[in-house]
PDB file of C-alpha atoms in Angstrom:
ATOM      1  CA  MET A   1     -13.205   1.452  -5.687  1.00 64.00           C
ATOM      2  CA  SER A   2     -13.745  -1.870  -7.531  1.00 75.00           C
ATOM      3  CA  SER A   3     -12.056  -4.919  -6.058  1.00 89.00           C
ATOM      4  CA  ASN A   4     -11.477  -8.547  -6.926  1.00 93.00           C
ATOM      5  CA  PHE A   5     -11.841  -9.918  -3.402  1.00 97.00           C
ATOM      6  CA  GLU A   6     -14.372  -9.409  -0.641  1.00 97.00           C
ATOM      7  CA  ALA A   7     -11.479  -8.843   1.740  1.00 98.00           C
ATOM      8  CA  THR A   8     -10.450  -5.816  -0.293  1.00 98.00           C
ATOM      9  CA  ALA A   9     -13.948  -4.366  -0.371  1.00 97.00           C
ATOM     10  CA  ASP A  10     -14.200  -4.840   3.401  1.00 98.00           C
ATOM     11  CA  PHE A  11     -10.822  -3.183   3.893  1.00 98.00           C
ATOM     12  CA  PHE A  12     -11.752  -0.071   1.938  1.00 98.00           C
ATOM     13  CA  SER A  13     -14.983   0.160   3.866  1.00 97.00           C
ATOM     14  CA  SER A  14     -13.305  -0.173   7.263  1.00 97.00           C
ATOM     15  CA  ILE A  15     -10.419   2.217   6.490  1.00 97.00           C
ATOM     16  CA  LYS A  16     -12.937   5.074   6.260  1.00 97.00           C
ATOM     17  CA  SER A  17     -12.977   5.138  10.057  1.00 97.00           C
ATOM     18  CA  ILE A  18      -9.515   6.711   9.937  1.00 98.00           C
ATOM     19  CA  ASP A  19     -11.134   9.829   8.470  1.00 98.00           C
ATOM     20  CA  ILE A  20     -13.313  10.092  11.562  1.00 98.00           C
ATOM     21  CA  LEU A  21     -10.321   9.911  13.901  1.00 98.00           C
ATOM     22  CA  VAL A  22      -8.530  12.583  11.867  1.00 98.00           C
ATOM     23  CA  MET A  23     -11.626  14.760  12.007  1.00 98.00           C
ATOM     24  CA  PHE A  24     -11.727  14.372  15.804  1.00 98.00           C
ATOM     25  CA  ALA A  25      -8.056  15.378  15.929  1.00 97.00           C
ATOM     26  CA  GLU A  26      -8.761  18.491  13.857  1.00 97.00           C
ATOM     27  CA  ASN A  27     -11.620  19.444  16.159  1.00 97.00           C
ATOM     28  CA  GLU A  28      -9.409  19.071  19.223  1.00 97.00           C
ATOM     29  CA  SER A  29      -6.744  21.197  17.535  1.00 96.00           C
ATOM     30  CA  GLU A  30      -9.234  24.020  17.045  1.00 96.00           C
ATOM     31  CA  LEU A  31     -10.019  23.827  20.769  1.00 97.00           C
ATOM     32  CA  ASN A  32      -6.296  23.893  21.614  1.00 96.00           C
ATOM     33  CA  HIS A  33      -6.608  20.462  23.227  1.00 97.00           C
ATOM     34  CA  GLU A  34      -3.235  19.249  21.996  1.00 95.00           C
ATOM     35  CA  GLU A  35      -3.153  16.178  24.210  1.00 94.00           C
ATOM     36  CA  ASN A  36      -6.482  14.956  22.852  1.00 96.00           C
ATOM     37  CA  ARG A  37      -5.411  15.766  19.291  1.00 97.00           C
ATOM     38  CA  THR A  38      -2.257  13.670  19.698  1.00 95.00           C
ATOM     39  CA  LEU A  39      -4.296  10.805  21.145  1.00 96.00           C
ATOM     40  CA  PHE A  40      -6.627  10.672  18.140  1.00 97.00           C
ATOM     41  CA  LEU A  41      -3.707  10.804  15.712  1.00 97.00           C
ATOM     42  CA  LYS A  42      -1.938   7.981  17.532  1.00 96.00           C
ATOM     43  CA  LEU A  43      -5.129   5.915  17.490  1.00 97.00           C
ATOM     44  CA  ALA A  44      -5.437   6.545  13.754  1.00 97.00           C
ATOM     45  CA  VAL A  45      -1.923   5.222  13.060  1.00 97.00           C
ATOM     46  CA  VAL A  46      -2.408   2.103  15.182  1.00 96.00           C
ATOM     47  CA  SER A  47      -5.793   1.443  13.595  1.00 97.00           C
ATOM     48  CA  THR A  48      -4.410   1.912  10.073  1.00 97.00           C
ATOM     49  CA  VAL A  49      -1.686  -0.678  10.579  1.00 96.00           C
ATOM     50  CA  THR A  50      -4.038  -3.121  12.312  1.00 96.00           C
ATOM     51  CA  LYS A  51      -6.513  -2.877   9.453  1.00 98.00           C
ATOM     52  CA  LEU A  52      -3.720  -3.624   6.988  1.00 97.00           C
ATOM     53  CA  GLN A  53      -2.666  -6.679   8.995  1.00 97.00           C
ATOM     54  CA  VAL A  54      -6.216  -8.038   9.178  1.00 97.00           C
ATOM     55  CA  TYR A  55      -6.721  -7.348   5.484  1.00 98.00           C
ATOM     56  CA  ILE A  56      -3.593  -9.188   4.341  1.00 98.00           C
ATOM     57  CA  GLU A  57      -4.542 -12.280   6.349  1.00 98.00           C
ATOM     58  CA  LYS A  58      -8.159 -12.268   5.132  1.00 98.00           C
ATOM     59  CA  LEU A  59      -7.050 -11.686   1.550  1.00 98.00           C
ATOM     60  CA  LEU A  60      -4.678 -14.667   1.532  1.00 98.00           C
ATOM     61  CA  ASP A  61      -7.321 -16.903   3.114  1.00 97.00           C
ATOM     62  CA  GLU A  62      -9.824 -15.843   0.449  1.00 97.00           C
ATOM     63  CA  PHE A  63      -7.217 -16.353  -2.274  1.00 97.00           C
ATOM     64  CA  LEU A  64      -6.698 -19.956  -1.193  1.00 95.00           C
ATOM     65  CA  TYR A  65     -10.470 -20.506  -1.171  1.00 94.00           C
ATOM     66  CA  LYS A  66     -10.906 -19.068  -4.680  1.00 94.00           C
ATOM     67  CA  LEU A  67      -7.866 -20.938  -5.967  1.00 92.00           C
ATOM     68  CA  ARG A  68      -9.718 -24.165  -5.291  1.00 88.00           C
ATOM     69  CA  LEU A  69     -12.956 -22.876  -6.825  1.00 88.00           C
ATOM     70  CA  VAL A  70     -11.420 -22.080 -10.221  1.00 87.00           C
ATOM     71  CA  LYS A  71     -10.512 -25.780 -10.590  1.00 83.00           C
ATOM     72  CA  LYS A  72      -6.898 -25.265 -11.489  1.00 88.00           C
ATOM     73  CA  LYS A  73      -4.662 -28.326 -11.606  1.00 93.00           C
ATOM     74  CA  ASN A  74      -1.542 -28.728  -9.510  1.00 95.00           C
ATOM     75  CA  LYS A  75       0.471 -28.422 -12.725  1.00 94.00           C
ATOM     76  CA  ASP A  76      -0.937 -24.896 -13.169  1.00 93.00           C
ATOM     77  CA  LEU A  77       0.771 -23.772  -9.982  1.00 94.00           C
ATOM     78  CA  PRO A  78       4.325 -22.432  -9.956  1.00 94.00           C
ATOM     79  CA  LEU A  79       6.787 -25.057  -8.758  1.00 95.00           C
ATOM     80  CA  HIS A  80       7.784 -22.762  -5.900  1.00 95.00           C
ATOM     81  CA  ALA A  81       4.222 -22.610  -4.541  1.00 95.00           C
ATOM     82  CA  ARG A  82       3.886 -26.384  -4.683  1.00 95.00           C
ATOM     83  CA  LEU A  83       7.099 -26.949  -2.762  1.00 96.00           C
ATOM     84  CA  VAL A  84       6.137 -24.302  -0.195  1.00 96.00           C
ATOM     85  CA  SER A  85       2.860 -26.133   0.305  1.00 95.00           C
ATOM     86  CA  LEU A  86       4.618 -29.482   0.704  1.00 95.00           C
ATOM     87  CA  LYS A  87       6.925 -27.941   3.292  1.00 94.00           C
ATOM     88  CA  LEU A  88       4.016 -26.497   5.290  1.00 95.00           C
ATOM     89  CA  PHE A  89       1.985 -29.689   5.016  1.00 93.00           C
ATOM     90  CA  SER A  90       4.960 -31.790   6.147  1.00 91.00           C
ATOM     91  CA  ALA A  91       5.590 -29.491   9.102  1.00 90.00           C
ATOM     92  CA  GLN A  92       1.960 -29.683  10.195  1.00 89.00           C
ATOM     93  CA  ASN A  93       1.767 -33.457   9.796  1.00 85.00           C
ATOM     94  CA  SER A  94       5.227 -34.639  10.777  1.00 86.00           C
ATOM     95  CA  LEU A  95       5.303 -38.376  10.149  1.00 83.00           C
ATOM     96  CA  LEU A  96       8.482 -38.753  12.187  1.00 83.00           C
ATOM     97  CA  ASN A  97       6.845 -37.230  15.266  1.00 87.00           C
ATOM     98  CA  LYS A  98       3.778 -39.429  14.846  1.00 87.00           C
ATOM     99  CA  LEU A  99       5.968 -42.545  14.765  1.00 88.00           C
ATOM    100  CA  GLU A 100       8.408 -41.497  17.473  1.00 90.00           C
ATOM    101  CA  ASN A 101       6.645 -43.281  20.334  1.00 91.00           C
ATOM    102  CA  PRO A 102       6.200 -47.044  19.667  1.00 91.00           C
ATOM    103  CA  THR A 103       3.712 -47.344  22.531  1.00 93.00           C
ATOM    104  CA  THR A 104       1.172 -45.426  20.419  1.00 92.00           C
ATOM    105  CA  TYR A 105       1.421 -47.773  17.435  1.00 92.00           C
ATOM    106  CA  SER A 106      -1.946 -49.085  16.336  1.00 93.00           C
ATOM    107  CA  GLU A 107      -4.068 -49.806  13.306  1.00 94.00           C
ATOM    108  CA  GLN A 108      -5.488 -46.298  13.592  1.00 93.00           C
ATOM    109  CA  LYS A 109      -1.976 -44.885  13.594  1.00 92.00           C
ATOM    110  CA  LEU A 110      -1.228 -46.760  10.365  1.00 93.00           C
ATOM    111  CA  ASN A 111      -4.423 -45.423   8.793  1.00 93.00           C
ATOM    112  CA  ASP A 112      -3.480 -41.879   9.775  1.00 90.00           C
ATOM    113  CA  ILE A 113      -0.104 -42.294   8.111  1.00 91.00           C
ATOM    114  CA  ARG A 114      -1.795 -43.667   4.987  1.00 93.00           C
ATOM    115  CA  HIS A 115      -4.033 -40.585   4.797  1.00 91.00           C
ATOM    116  CA  HIS A 116      -1.055 -38.241   5.093  1.00 90.00           C
ATOM    117  CA  ILE A 117       0.810 -40.117   2.363  1.00 92.00           C
ATOM    118  CA  LEU A 118      -2.244 -39.947   0.104  1.00 93.00           C
ATOM    119  CA  ASP A 119      -2.450 -36.199   0.694  1.00 91.00           C
ATOM    120  CA  LEU A 120       1.238 -35.821  -0.146  1.00 92.00           C
ATOM    121  CA  ASN A 121       0.790 -37.857  -3.315  1.00 93.00           C
ATOM    122  CA  GLU A 122      -2.182 -35.706  -4.279  1.00 92.00           C
ATOM    123  CA  LEU A 123      -0.126 -32.545  -3.818  1.00 93.00           C
ATOM    124  CA  CYS A 124       2.539 -33.989  -6.110  1.00 95.00           C
ATOM    125  CA  ASP A 125       0.132 -35.240  -8.795  1.00 96.00           C
ATOM    126  CA  ASP A 126       0.166 -32.808 -11.737  1.00 96.00           C
ATOM    127  CA  LYS A 127      -3.290 -33.901 -12.926  1.00 95.00           C
ATOM    128  CA  LYS A 128      -5.108 -33.452  -9.617  1.00 94.00           C
ATOM    129  CA  ASP A 129      -7.221 -30.383  -8.876  1.00 94.00           C
ATOM    130  CA  ILE A 130      -5.753 -28.059  -6.289  1.00 94.00           C
ATOM    131  CA  GLY A 131      -7.272 -29.404  -3.086  1.00 92.00           C
ATOM    132  CA  PRO A 132      -7.605 -28.510   0.585  1.00 91.00           C
ATOM    133  CA  ALA A 133      -4.177 -29.973   1.327  1.00 91.00           C
ATOM    134  CA  PHE A 134      -2.580 -27.113  -0.606  1.00 94.00           C
ATOM    135  CA  LEU A 135      -1.331 -24.591   1.949  1.00 95.00           C
ATOM    136  CA  LEU A 136       0.229 -21.154   2.123  1.00 96.00           C
ATOM    137  CA  LYS A 137       1.143 -19.067   5.129  1.00 96.00           C
ATOM    138  CA  THR A 138      -1.549 -16.465   5.746  1.00 96.00           C
ATOM    139  CA  LYS A 139      -0.524 -14.948   9.082  1.00 95.00           C
ATOM    140  CA  PHE A 140       1.055 -11.500   8.918  1.00 95.00           C
ATOM    141  CA  PRO A 141       3.002 -10.943  12.145  1.00 89.00           C
ATOM    142  CA  LEU A 142       3.403  -7.293  13.027  1.00 80.00           C
ATOM    143  CA  GLY A 143       6.615  -5.932  14.401  1.00 67.00           C
ATOM    144  CA  LYS A 144       8.917  -2.976  14.307  1.00 63.00           C
ATOM    145  CA  ASN A 145      10.047  -4.095  10.851  1.00 70.00           C
ATOM    146  CA  GLY A 146       7.396  -6.174   9.112  1.00 84.00           C
ATOM    147  CA  LEU A 147       8.231  -5.496   5.492  1.00 92.00           C
ATOM    148  CA  ASN A 148      10.230  -8.706   5.063  1.00 92.00           C
ATOM    149  CA  GLU A 149       7.303 -10.711   6.438  1.00 94.00           C
ATOM    150  CA  LEU A 150       4.975  -9.097   3.894  1.00 95.00           C
ATOM    151  CA  LYS A 151       7.380  -9.815   1.044  1.00 95.00           C
ATOM    152  CA  GLU A 152       7.723 -13.413   2.223  1.00 94.00           C
ATOM    153  CA  LEU A 153       3.965 -13.956   2.294  1.00 96.00           C
ATOM    154  CA  PHE A 154       3.517 -12.936  -1.335  1.00 96.00           C
ATOM    155  CA  GLY A 155       6.806 -14.502  -2.380  1.00 95.00           C
ATOM    156  CA  GLN A 156       5.367 -17.917  -1.520  1.00 95.00           C
ATOM    157  CA  ILE A 157       3.569 -18.106  -4.839  1.00 94.00           C
ATOM    158  CA  GLU A 158       6.215 -17.541  -7.466  1.00 93.00           C
ATOM    159  CA  GLY A 159       9.382 -17.367  -5.417  1.00 93.00           C
ATOM    160  CA  ASN A 160       9.738 -13.654  -6.108  1.00 90.00           C
ATOM    161  CA  ASP A 161      11.633 -12.005  -3.256  1.00 86.00           C
ATOM    162  CA  ASN A 162       9.787  -8.748  -3.817  1.00 92.00           C
ATOM    163  CA  ILE A 163       6.647  -8.582  -5.937  1.00 94.00           C
ATOM    164  CA  PHE A 164       6.458  -4.926  -4.910  1.00 95.00           C
ATOM    165  CA  SER A 165       9.488  -4.036  -7.041  1.00 94.00           C
ATOM    166  CA  THR A 166       7.036  -3.232  -9.846  1.00 93.00           C
ATOM    167  CA  ALA A 167       4.609  -1.319  -7.609  1.00 95.00           C
ATOM    168  CA  PRO A 168       3.928   2.383  -8.351  1.00 95.00           C
ATOM    169  CA  PHE A 169       5.007   3.268  -4.809  1.00 96.00           C
ATOM    170  CA  ASP A 170       7.983   2.655  -2.534  1.00 96.00           C
ATOM    171  CA  ILE A 171       7.135  -0.362  -0.388  1.00 96.00           C
ATOM    172  CA  GLU A 172      10.162   0.388   1.802  1.00 94.00           C
ATOM    173  CA  GLU A 173       8.104   3.138   3.419  1.00 95.00           C
ATOM    174  CA  LEU A 174       6.066   0.456   5.169  1.00 95.00           C
ATOM    175  CA  ASN A 175       8.743  -0.106   7.806  1.00 92.00           C
ATOM    176  CA  ALA A 176       8.586   3.570   8.762  1.00 92.00           C
ATOM    177  CA  VAL A 177       4.844   3.281   9.387  1.00 94.00           C
ATOM    178  CA  LEU A 178       5.265   0.031  11.310  1.00 94.00           C
ATOM    179  CA  ASN A 179       8.040   1.571  13.388  1.00 92.00           C
ATOM    180  CA  ILE A 180       5.811   4.471  14.402  1.00 93.00           C
ATOM    181  CA  ARG A 181       3.027   2.081  15.330  1.00 93.00           C
ATOM    182  CA  HIS A 182       5.484  -0.048  17.331  1.00 90.00           C
ATOM    183  CA  ASN A 183       6.748   2.959  19.278  1.00 91.00           C
ATOM    184  CA  ILE A 184       3.197   4.070  20.073  1.00 93.00           C
ATOM    185  CA  VAL A 185       2.012   0.651  21.246  1.00 90.00           C
ATOM    186  CA  HIS A 186       5.102  -0.649  23.023  1.00 87.00           C
ATOM    187  CA  GLN A 187       6.844   2.488  24.229  1.00 83.00           C
ATOM    188  CA  ASP A 188       3.936   4.930  24.498  1.00 79.00           C
ATOM    189  CA  GLN A 189       5.892   7.471  22.496  1.00 81.00           C
ATOM    190  CA  ASN A 190       4.363  10.644  21.112  1.00 77.00           C
ATOM    191  CA  PRO A 191       5.640  10.925  17.543  1.00 83.00           C
ATOM    192  CA  GLN A 192       5.326  14.253  15.781  1.00 88.00           C
ATOM    193  CA  LEU A 193       2.150  13.315  13.944  1.00 94.00           C
ATOM    194  CA  THR A 194      -0.026  15.610  11.887  1.00 96.00           C
ATOM    195  CA  GLU A 195      -3.376  15.134  10.239  1.00 97.00           C
ATOM    196  CA  LEU A 196      -1.662  15.357   6.852  1.00 97.00           C
ATOM    197  CA  LYS A 197       0.873  12.674   7.760  1.00 96.00           C
ATOM    198  CA  VAL A 198      -1.810  10.290   9.027  1.00 97.00           C
ATOM    199  CA  ASN A 199      -3.761  10.747   5.791  1.00 97.00           C
ATOM    200  CA  GLU A 200      -0.595   9.920   3.872  1.00 97.00           C
ATOM    201  CA  TYR A 201      -0.220   6.690   5.849  1.00 97.00           C
ATOM    202  CA  LYS A 202      -3.827   5.799   5.086  1.00 98.00           C
ATOM    203  CA  GLU A 203      -3.345   6.447   1.361  1.00 98.00           C
ATOM    204  CA  PHE A 204      -0.147   4.394   1.411  1.00 98.00           C
ATOM    205  CA  VAL A 205      -1.769   1.249   2.836  1.00 98.00           C
ATOM    206  CA  GLN A 206      -4.619   1.680   0.368  1.00 98.00           C
ATOM    207  CA  LYS A 207      -2.070   1.566  -2.446  1.00 97.00           C
ATOM    208  CA  ILE A 208      -0.701  -1.669  -1.011  1.00 98.00           C
ATOM    209  CA  ALA A 209      -4.219  -3.133  -0.926  1.00 98.00           C
ATOM    210  CA  VAL A 210      -4.899  -2.212  -4.558  1.00 97.00           C
ATOM    211  CA  PHE A 211      -1.601  -3.742  -5.655  1.00 97.00           C
ATOM    212  CA  VAL A 212      -1.892  -7.086  -3.850  1.00 97.00           C
ATOM    213  CA  ASP A 213      -5.561  -7.412  -4.842  1.00 97.00           C
ATOM    214  CA  SER A 214      -4.568  -7.043  -8.492  1.00 95.00           C
ATOM    215  CA  TYR A 215      -1.562  -9.354  -8.168  1.00 95.00           C
ATOM    216  CA  LEU A 216      -3.548 -12.236  -6.714  1.00 96.00           C
ATOM    217  CA  ALA A 217      -6.451 -11.727  -9.138  1.00 94.00           C
ATOM    218  CA  GLN A 218      -4.133 -11.840 -12.137  1.00 91.00           C
ATOM    219  CA  PHE A 219      -2.570 -15.000 -10.804  1.00 87.00           C
ATOM    220  CA  LEU A 220      -5.994 -16.632 -10.515  1.00 87.00           C
ATOM    221  CA  LEU A 221      -7.381 -15.815 -13.928  1.00 76.00           C
ATOM    222  CA  GLY A 222      -4.737 -13.991 -15.913  1.00 54.00           C
ATOM    223  CA  SER A 223      -6.146 -10.752 -17.287  1.00 34.00           C
ATOM    224  CA  GLU A 224      -9.694 -11.642 -16.286  1.00 40.00           C
ATOM    225  CA  ARG A 225     -11.124 -10.108 -13.153  1.00 41.00           C
ATOM    226  CA  VAL A 226     -12.574 -12.131 -10.309  1.00 43.00           C
ATOM    227  CA  ASN A 227     -15.969 -10.746  -9.408  1.00 44.00           C
ATOM    228  CA  VAL A 228     -16.673 -10.450  -5.676  1.00 39.00           C
TER     229      VAL A 228
END
């Protein structure tokens, strides 16, 4: 499968290991070792979700890196993305907190404040290249219901509450997969898994990867593809 980001290529390479776990489960089934079969299927589900989490975080990090390489200007960014970045930058470099304790006031403190103000001005300057001060959230926290977190991560760019509304699959199914993973990890439950169902989960997260890879690539260069 061709991809626009190294993170995507790595994901599709690593997800192949799920096939091995399913194969082990099938072998154990033929031997009537049901407990071992269930174990391999549970491992496959947990691994599938973990690989998706790692992929999303690596993809967004790589997107930010490439966004700076293409030499876009701040004015080329959606207003929503710029304000999200200003919010994150302000939270990370709270001027109020830095000035809260007068006993720490010094020339160095003043210089630090100057640097932060310059960075803020650069973020607001339409003519400046997108620089390292531009930020987006890249962490994808897993939970029993992580779909909203995923939507929020990709909604940072254009303010779209659900970029997946145009996807050729039902993104709402993600919560079902995350719920199964949560019950396995945190409650040691034995869901009624089958080899077919695990393969369906694998194919589902692959569809997500293809979609977000394309979405971010189109944002970078319109209809042009970004070669890895």
